[in-house]
Short mmCIF file of C-alpha atoms in Angstrom, two decimals:
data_model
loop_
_atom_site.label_atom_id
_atom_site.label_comp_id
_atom_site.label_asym_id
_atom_site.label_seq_id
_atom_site.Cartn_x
_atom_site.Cartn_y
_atom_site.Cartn_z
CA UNK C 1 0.00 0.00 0.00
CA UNK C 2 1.10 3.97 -0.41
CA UNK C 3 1.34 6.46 2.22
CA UNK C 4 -2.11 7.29 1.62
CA UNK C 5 -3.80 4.25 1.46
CA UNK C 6 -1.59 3.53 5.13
CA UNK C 7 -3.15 6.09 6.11
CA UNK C 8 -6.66 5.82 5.75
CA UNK C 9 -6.37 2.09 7.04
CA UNK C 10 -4.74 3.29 10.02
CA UNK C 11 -7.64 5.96 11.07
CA UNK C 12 -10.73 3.63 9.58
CA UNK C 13 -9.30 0.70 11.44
CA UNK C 14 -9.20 2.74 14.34
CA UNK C 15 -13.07 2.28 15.00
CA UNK C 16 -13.25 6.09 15.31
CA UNK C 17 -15.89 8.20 13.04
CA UNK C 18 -14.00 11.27 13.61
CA UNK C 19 -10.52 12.44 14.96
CA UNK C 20 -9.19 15.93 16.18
CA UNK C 21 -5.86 16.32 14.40
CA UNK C 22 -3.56 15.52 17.86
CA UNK C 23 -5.52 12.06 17.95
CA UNK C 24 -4.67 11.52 14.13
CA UNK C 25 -1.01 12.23 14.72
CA UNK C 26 -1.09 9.73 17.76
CA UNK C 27 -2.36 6.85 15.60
CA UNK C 28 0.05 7.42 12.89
CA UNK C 29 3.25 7.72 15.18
CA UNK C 30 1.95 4.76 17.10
CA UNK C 31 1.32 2.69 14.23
CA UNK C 32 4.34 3.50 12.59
CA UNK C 33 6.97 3.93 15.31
CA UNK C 34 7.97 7.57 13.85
CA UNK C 35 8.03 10.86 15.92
CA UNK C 36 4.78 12.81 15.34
CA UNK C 37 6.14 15.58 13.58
CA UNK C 38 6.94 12.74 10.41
CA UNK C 39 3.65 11.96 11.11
CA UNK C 40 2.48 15.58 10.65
CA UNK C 41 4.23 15.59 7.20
CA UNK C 42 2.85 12.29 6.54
CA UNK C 43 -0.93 12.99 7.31
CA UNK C 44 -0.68 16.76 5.66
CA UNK C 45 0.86 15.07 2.71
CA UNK C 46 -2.44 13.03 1.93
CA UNK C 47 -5.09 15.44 3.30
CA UNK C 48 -3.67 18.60 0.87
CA UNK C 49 -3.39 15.96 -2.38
CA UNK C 50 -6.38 13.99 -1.81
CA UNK C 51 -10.31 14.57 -0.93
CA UNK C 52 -10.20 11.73 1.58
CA UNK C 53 -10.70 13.87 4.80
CA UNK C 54 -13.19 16.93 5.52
CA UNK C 55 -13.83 18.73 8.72
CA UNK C 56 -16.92 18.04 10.40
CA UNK C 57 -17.74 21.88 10.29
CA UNK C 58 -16.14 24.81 8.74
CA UNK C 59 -14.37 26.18 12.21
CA UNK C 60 -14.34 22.53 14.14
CA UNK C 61 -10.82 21.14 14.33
CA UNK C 62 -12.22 17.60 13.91
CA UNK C 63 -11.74 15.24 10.87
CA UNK C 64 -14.14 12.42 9.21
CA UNK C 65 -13.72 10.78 6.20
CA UNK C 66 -14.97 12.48 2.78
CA UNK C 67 -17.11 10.36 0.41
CA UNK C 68 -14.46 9.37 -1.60
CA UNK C 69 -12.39 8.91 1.61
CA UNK C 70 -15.33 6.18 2.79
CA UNK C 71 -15.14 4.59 -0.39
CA UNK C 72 -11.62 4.01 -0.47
CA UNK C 73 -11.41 2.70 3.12
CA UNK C 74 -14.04 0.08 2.50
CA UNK C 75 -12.58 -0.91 -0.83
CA UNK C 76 -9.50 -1.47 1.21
CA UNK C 77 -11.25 -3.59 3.96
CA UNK C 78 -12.69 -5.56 1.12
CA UNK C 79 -9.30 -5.97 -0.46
CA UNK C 80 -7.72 -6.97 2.85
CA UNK C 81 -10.57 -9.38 4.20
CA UNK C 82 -10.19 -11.05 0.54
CA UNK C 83 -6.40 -11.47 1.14
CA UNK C 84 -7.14 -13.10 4.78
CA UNK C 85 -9.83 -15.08 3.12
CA UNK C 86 -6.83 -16.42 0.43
CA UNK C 87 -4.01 -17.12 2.70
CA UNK C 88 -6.84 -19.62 4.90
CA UNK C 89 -7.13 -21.18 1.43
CA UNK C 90 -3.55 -21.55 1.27
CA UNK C 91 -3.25 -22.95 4.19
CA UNK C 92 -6.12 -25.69 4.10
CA UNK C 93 -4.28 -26.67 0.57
CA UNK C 94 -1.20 -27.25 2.22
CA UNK C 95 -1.95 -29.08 5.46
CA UNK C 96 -4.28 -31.08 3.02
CA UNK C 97 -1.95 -32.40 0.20
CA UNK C 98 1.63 -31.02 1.07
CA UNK C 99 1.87 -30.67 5.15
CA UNK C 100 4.90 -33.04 5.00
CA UNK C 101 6.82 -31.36 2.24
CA UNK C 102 6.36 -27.65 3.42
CA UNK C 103 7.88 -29.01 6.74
CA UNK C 104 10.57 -30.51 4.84
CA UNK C 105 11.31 -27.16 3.07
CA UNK C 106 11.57 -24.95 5.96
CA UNK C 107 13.62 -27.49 7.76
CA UNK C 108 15.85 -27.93 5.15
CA UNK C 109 15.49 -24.15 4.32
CA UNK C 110 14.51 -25.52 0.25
CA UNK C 111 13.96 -22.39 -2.02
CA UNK C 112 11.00 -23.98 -3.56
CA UNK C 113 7.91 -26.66 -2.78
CA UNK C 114 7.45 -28.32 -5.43
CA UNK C 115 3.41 -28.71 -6.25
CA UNK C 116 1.42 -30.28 -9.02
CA UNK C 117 -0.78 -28.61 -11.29
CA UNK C 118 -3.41 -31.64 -11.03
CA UNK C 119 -3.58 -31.37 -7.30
CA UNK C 120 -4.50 -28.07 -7.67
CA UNK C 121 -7.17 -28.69 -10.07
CA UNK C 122 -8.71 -30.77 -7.25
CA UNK C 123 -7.98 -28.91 -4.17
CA UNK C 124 -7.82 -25.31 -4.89
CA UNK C 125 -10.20 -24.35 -7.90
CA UNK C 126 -9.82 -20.53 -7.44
CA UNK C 127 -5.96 -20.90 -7.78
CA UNK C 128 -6.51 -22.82 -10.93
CA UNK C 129 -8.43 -19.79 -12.74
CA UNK C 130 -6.27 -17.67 -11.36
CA UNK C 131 -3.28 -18.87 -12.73
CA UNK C 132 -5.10 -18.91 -16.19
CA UNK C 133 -6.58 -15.37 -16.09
CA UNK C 134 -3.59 -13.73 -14.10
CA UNK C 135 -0.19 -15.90 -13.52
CA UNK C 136 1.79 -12.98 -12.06
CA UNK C 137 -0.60 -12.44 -9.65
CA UNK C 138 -1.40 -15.92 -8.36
CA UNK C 139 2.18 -17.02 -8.08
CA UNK C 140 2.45 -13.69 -5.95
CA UNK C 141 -0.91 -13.96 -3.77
CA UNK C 142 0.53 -17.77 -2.94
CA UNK C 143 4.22 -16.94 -2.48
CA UNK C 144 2.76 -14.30 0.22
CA UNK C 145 0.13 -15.95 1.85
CA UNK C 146 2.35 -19.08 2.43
CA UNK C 147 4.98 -16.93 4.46
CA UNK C 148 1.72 -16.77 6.74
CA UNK C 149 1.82 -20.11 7.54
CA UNK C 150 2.33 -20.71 11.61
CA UNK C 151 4.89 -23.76 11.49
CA UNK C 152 6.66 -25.24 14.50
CA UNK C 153 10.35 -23.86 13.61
CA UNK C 154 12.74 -21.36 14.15
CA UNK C 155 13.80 -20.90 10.55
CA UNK C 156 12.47 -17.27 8.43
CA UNK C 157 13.27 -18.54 4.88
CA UNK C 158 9.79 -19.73 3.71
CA UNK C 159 9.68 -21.98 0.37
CA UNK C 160 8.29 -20.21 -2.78
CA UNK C 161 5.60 -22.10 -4.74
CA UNK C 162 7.54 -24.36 -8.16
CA UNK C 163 3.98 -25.96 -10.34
CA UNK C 164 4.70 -28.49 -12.56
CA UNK C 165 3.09 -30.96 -14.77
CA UNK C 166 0.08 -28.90 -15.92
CA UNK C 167 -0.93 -31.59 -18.47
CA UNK C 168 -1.02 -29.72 -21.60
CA UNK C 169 2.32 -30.12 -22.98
CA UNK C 170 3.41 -27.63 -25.64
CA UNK C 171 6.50 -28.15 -28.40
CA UNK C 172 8.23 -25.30 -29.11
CA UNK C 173 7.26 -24.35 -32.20
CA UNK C 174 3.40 -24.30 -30.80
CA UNK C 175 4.24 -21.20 -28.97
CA UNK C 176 2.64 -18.48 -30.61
CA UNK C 177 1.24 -14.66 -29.42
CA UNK C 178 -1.58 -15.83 -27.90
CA UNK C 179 0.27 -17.77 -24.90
CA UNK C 180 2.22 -13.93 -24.01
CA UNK C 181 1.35 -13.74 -19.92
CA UNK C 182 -0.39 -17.31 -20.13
CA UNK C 183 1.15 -20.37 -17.06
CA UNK C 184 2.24 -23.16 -19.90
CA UNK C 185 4.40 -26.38 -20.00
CA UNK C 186 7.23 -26.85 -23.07
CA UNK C 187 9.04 -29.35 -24.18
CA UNK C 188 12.45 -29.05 -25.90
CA UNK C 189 15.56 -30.27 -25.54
CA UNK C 190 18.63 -27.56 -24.25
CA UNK C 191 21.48 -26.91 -26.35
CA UNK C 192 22.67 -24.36 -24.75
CA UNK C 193 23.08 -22.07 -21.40
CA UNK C 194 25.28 -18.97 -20.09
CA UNK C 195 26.47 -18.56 -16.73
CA UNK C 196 24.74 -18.20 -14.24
CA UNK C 197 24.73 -14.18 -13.36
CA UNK C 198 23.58 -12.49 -9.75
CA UNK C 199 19.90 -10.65 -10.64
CA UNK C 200 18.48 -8.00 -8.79
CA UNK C 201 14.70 -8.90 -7.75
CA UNK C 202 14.02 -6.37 -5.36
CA UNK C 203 16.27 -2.44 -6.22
CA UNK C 204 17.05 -0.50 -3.40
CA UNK C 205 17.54 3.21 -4.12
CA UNK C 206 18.84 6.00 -1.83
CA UNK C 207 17.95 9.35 -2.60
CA UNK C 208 21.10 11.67 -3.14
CA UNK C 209 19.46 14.99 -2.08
CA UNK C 210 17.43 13.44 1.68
CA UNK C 211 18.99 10.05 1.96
CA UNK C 212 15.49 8.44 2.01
CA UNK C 213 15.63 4.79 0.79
CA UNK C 214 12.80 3.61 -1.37
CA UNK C 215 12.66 -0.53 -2.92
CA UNK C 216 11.30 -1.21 -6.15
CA UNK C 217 10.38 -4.72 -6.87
CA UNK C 218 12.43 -5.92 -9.99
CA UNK C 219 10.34 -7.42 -13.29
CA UNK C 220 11.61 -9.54 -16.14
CA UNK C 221 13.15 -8.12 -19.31
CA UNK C 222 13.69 -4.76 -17.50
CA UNK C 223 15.52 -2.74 -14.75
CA UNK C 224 12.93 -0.23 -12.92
CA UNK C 225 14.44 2.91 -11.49
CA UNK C 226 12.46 5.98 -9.34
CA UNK C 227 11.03 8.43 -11.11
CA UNK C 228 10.75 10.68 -8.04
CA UNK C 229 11.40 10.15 -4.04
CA UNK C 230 8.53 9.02 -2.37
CA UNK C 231 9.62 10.77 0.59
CA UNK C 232 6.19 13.20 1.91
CA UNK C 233 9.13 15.86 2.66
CA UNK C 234 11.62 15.44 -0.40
CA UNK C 235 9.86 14.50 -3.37
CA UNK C 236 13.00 15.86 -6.04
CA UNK C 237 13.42 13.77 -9.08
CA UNK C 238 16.86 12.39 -8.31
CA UNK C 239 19.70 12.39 -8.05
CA UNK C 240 19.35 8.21 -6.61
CA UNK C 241 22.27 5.95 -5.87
CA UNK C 242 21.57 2.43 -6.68
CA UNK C 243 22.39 0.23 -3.03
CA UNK C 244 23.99 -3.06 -2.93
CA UNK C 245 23.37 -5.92 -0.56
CA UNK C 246 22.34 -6.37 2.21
CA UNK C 247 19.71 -3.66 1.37
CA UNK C 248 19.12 -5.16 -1.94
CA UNK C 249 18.20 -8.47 -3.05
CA UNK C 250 19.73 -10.68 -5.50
CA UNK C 251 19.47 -14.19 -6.79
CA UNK C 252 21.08 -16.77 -9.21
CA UNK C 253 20.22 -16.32 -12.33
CA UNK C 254 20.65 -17.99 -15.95
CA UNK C 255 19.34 -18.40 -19.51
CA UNK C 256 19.25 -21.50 -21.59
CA UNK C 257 17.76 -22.40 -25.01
CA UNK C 258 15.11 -24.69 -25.90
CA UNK C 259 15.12 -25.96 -29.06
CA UNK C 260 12.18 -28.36 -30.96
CA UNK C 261 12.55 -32.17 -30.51
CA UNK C 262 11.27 -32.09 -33.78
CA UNK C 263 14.28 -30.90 -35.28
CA UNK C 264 15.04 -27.34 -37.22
CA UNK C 265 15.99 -24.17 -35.81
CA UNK C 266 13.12 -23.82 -33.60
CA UNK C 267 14.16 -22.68 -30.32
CA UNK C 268 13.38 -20.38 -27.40
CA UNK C 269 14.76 -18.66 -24.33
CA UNK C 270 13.61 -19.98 -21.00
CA UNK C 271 15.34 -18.28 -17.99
CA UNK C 272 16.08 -19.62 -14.52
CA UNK C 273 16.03 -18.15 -10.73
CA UNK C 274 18.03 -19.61 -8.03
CA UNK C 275 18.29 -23.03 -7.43
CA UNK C 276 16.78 -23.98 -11.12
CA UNK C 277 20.37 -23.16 -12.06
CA UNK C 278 21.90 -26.17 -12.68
CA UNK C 279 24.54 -26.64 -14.94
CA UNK C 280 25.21 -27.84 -17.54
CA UNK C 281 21.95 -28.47 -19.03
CA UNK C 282 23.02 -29.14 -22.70
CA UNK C 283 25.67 -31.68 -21.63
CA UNK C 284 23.69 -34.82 -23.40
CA UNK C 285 21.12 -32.68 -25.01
CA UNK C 286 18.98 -33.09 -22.16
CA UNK C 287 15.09 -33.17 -22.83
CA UNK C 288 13.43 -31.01 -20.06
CA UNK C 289 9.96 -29.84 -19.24
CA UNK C 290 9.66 -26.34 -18.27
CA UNK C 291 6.54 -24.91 -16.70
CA UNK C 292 5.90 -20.74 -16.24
CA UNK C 293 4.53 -17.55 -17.60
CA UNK C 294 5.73 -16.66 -21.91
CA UNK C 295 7.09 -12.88 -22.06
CA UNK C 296 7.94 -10.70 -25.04
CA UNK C 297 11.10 -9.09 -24.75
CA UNK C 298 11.96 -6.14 -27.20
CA UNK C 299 14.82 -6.77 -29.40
CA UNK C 300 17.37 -3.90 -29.34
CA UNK C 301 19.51 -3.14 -31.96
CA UNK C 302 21.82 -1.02 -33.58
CA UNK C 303 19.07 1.42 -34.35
CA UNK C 304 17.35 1.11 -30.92
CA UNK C 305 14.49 -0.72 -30.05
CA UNK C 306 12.91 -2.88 -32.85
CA UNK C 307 9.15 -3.69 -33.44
CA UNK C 308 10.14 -7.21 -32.71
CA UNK C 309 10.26 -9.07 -29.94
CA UNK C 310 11.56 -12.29 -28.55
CA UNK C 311 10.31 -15.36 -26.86
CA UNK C 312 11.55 -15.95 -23.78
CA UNK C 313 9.50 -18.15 -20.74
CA UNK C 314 10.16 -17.28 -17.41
CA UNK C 315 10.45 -20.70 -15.46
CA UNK C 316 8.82 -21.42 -12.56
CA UNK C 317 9.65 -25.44 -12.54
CA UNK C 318 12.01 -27.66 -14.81
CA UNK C 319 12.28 -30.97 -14.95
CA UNK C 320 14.64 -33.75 -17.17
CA UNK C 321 12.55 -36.43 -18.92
CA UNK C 322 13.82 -39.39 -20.96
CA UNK C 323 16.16 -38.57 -23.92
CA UNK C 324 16.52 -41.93 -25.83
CA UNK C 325 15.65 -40.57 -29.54
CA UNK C 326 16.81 -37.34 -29.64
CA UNK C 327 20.08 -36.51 -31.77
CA UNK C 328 23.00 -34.46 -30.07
CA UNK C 329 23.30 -30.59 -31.96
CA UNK C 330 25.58 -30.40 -34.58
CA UNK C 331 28.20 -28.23 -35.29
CA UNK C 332 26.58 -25.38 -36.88
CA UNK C 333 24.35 -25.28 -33.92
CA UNK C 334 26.55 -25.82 -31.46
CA UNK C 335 28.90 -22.54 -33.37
CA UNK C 336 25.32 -20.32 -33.19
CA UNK C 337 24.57 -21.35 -29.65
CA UNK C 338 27.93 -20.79 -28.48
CA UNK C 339 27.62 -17.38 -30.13
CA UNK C 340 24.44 -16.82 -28.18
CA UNK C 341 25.95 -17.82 -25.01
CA UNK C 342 28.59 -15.13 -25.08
CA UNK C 343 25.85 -12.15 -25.72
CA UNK C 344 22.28 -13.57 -24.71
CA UNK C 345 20.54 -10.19 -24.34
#
């Protein structure tokens, strides 16, 4: 949430109808563990951009929530009691199919659990639509609501969510526009990989001119930088000095190329996060099933950015199958994928 939307879920959660300003300061700094005069900054910020508060009378030093400051607070509450509602769902799934392995995880502080697609078909219906209408944000709403979990240990590193076997397998020459954001399964067979590189997932920035920190959650196929501090005080548009760890995060990271069982040059990119790194995958031509959301990347060239884009699947599971009657690369390919491997953006 922003500072505003804070804010207004602070005071509505409150139980009050109204506040005088000293009690809306209180709530703020006692919510937020900052002094009161950051919370002065904080609350004037919101209540001189947006028509969220009114006084209850023209010379009364009491505050209530505006129409449109109602409405947001309840579309909050709505949003929020949906999200509790979610994470029960989570947790019923779990303890019903995967109790044992979530344990086993945490224990053994494993970056992923490892769930099939089919199970969820059974046990968790809305997760199934969700992944086919919006695969960003069910992979999210899981990943969160299964740090929720109450488990018997003292470990903090919760597993992230790994679906595989989806039971629609795609070749890679069935990949066309219409799978862009869609949860699929390929098959191909690797024939080549680059290191693997350190990725920033979540950017740390400082601001040059304040020193206020703000994170920006890294996406795929692009590096996001702040337009403007979201400090209430500061609010210049940069100078910002990118931070590196511990403030930032980074994982393992690593591409590899997919290429049609069928023969021909049909191939695609499929990149990997953390422990899916593990090389070398083209060592035996290795047939593999990868499972996760298609992207579009821009080509850029020479001339800038092209009006063509690339394939490229960011994976979410990967598994090795049998590889009995499938023909090592030859030469030529092996020259153009070593070619790739040396420049594969």
């Amino acid at each position: 949430m922003n500072s505003s939307e804070i804010i207004i879920s602070l005071l509505g959660d409150s139980g009050k109808k109204q506040w005088t300003r000293t009690e809306i300061l209180e709530i703020i700094s006692e919510q937020l563990r900052i002094e009161k005069m950051d919370a002065a900054h904080k609350f004037d910020a919101v209540n001189n951009r947006y028509d969220y508060f009114e006084k209850t009378s023209e010379d009364s030093q009491k505050y209530r929530f505006s129409k449109s400051g109602n409405l947001k607070y309840n579309s909050l509450k709505k949003l929020k009691e949906s999200d509790s509602n979610f994470e029960n769902a989570v947790e019923t799934f779990i303890k019903n199919y995967y109790w044992t392995e979530f344990l086993e995880c945490i224990l053994k502080e494993k970056e992923y659990i490892e769930i099939d697609y089919q199970k969820i078909w059974i046990g968790f219906p809305y997760l199934k639509d969700l992944l086919e209408k919006d695969p960003d944000k069910a992979l999210s709403k899981f990943n969160k609501a299964i740090q929720k979990i109450s488990v018997p240990a003292d470990n903090e590193k919760w597993p992230s969510i790994s679906i595989f076997n989806t039971g629609d397998i795609l070749q890679v020459e069935d990949v066309k526009t219409e799978h862009i954001g869609q949860f699929i399964e390929i098959e191909g067979r690797v024939v080549a990989q680059n290191l693997t590189q350190p990725k920033i997932t979540n950017a740390a920035f400082k601001c040059v001119r304040c020193g206020n920190v703000m994170y920006l959650p890294q996406v795929e196929g692009k590096f996001i930088e702040p337009f403007a501090c979201d400090s209430d005080v500061c609010g210049r548009k940069g100078p910002f000095t990118l931070l590196q760890k511990p403030e930032s995060d980074y994982i393992d990271a690593q591409n590899i190329i997919l290429e049609s069982i069928r023969g021909g040059q049909v191939n695609i990119k499929a990149a990997l996060n953390g422990c899916l790194c593990m090389p070398p995958w083209e060592r035996d031509a290795k047939v593999v099933h990868t499972c996760g959301i298609v992207r579009a990347w821009q080509k850029i060239g020479t001339l800038g950015k092209s009006p063509y884009f690339e394939w490229v699947v960011d994976v979410n599971s990967i598994k090795i199958v049998d590889d009995n009657n499938v023909e090592p690369p030859t030469e030529d390919e092996i020259k153009q994928f070593e070619a790739w491997a040396k420049n594969p953006h």
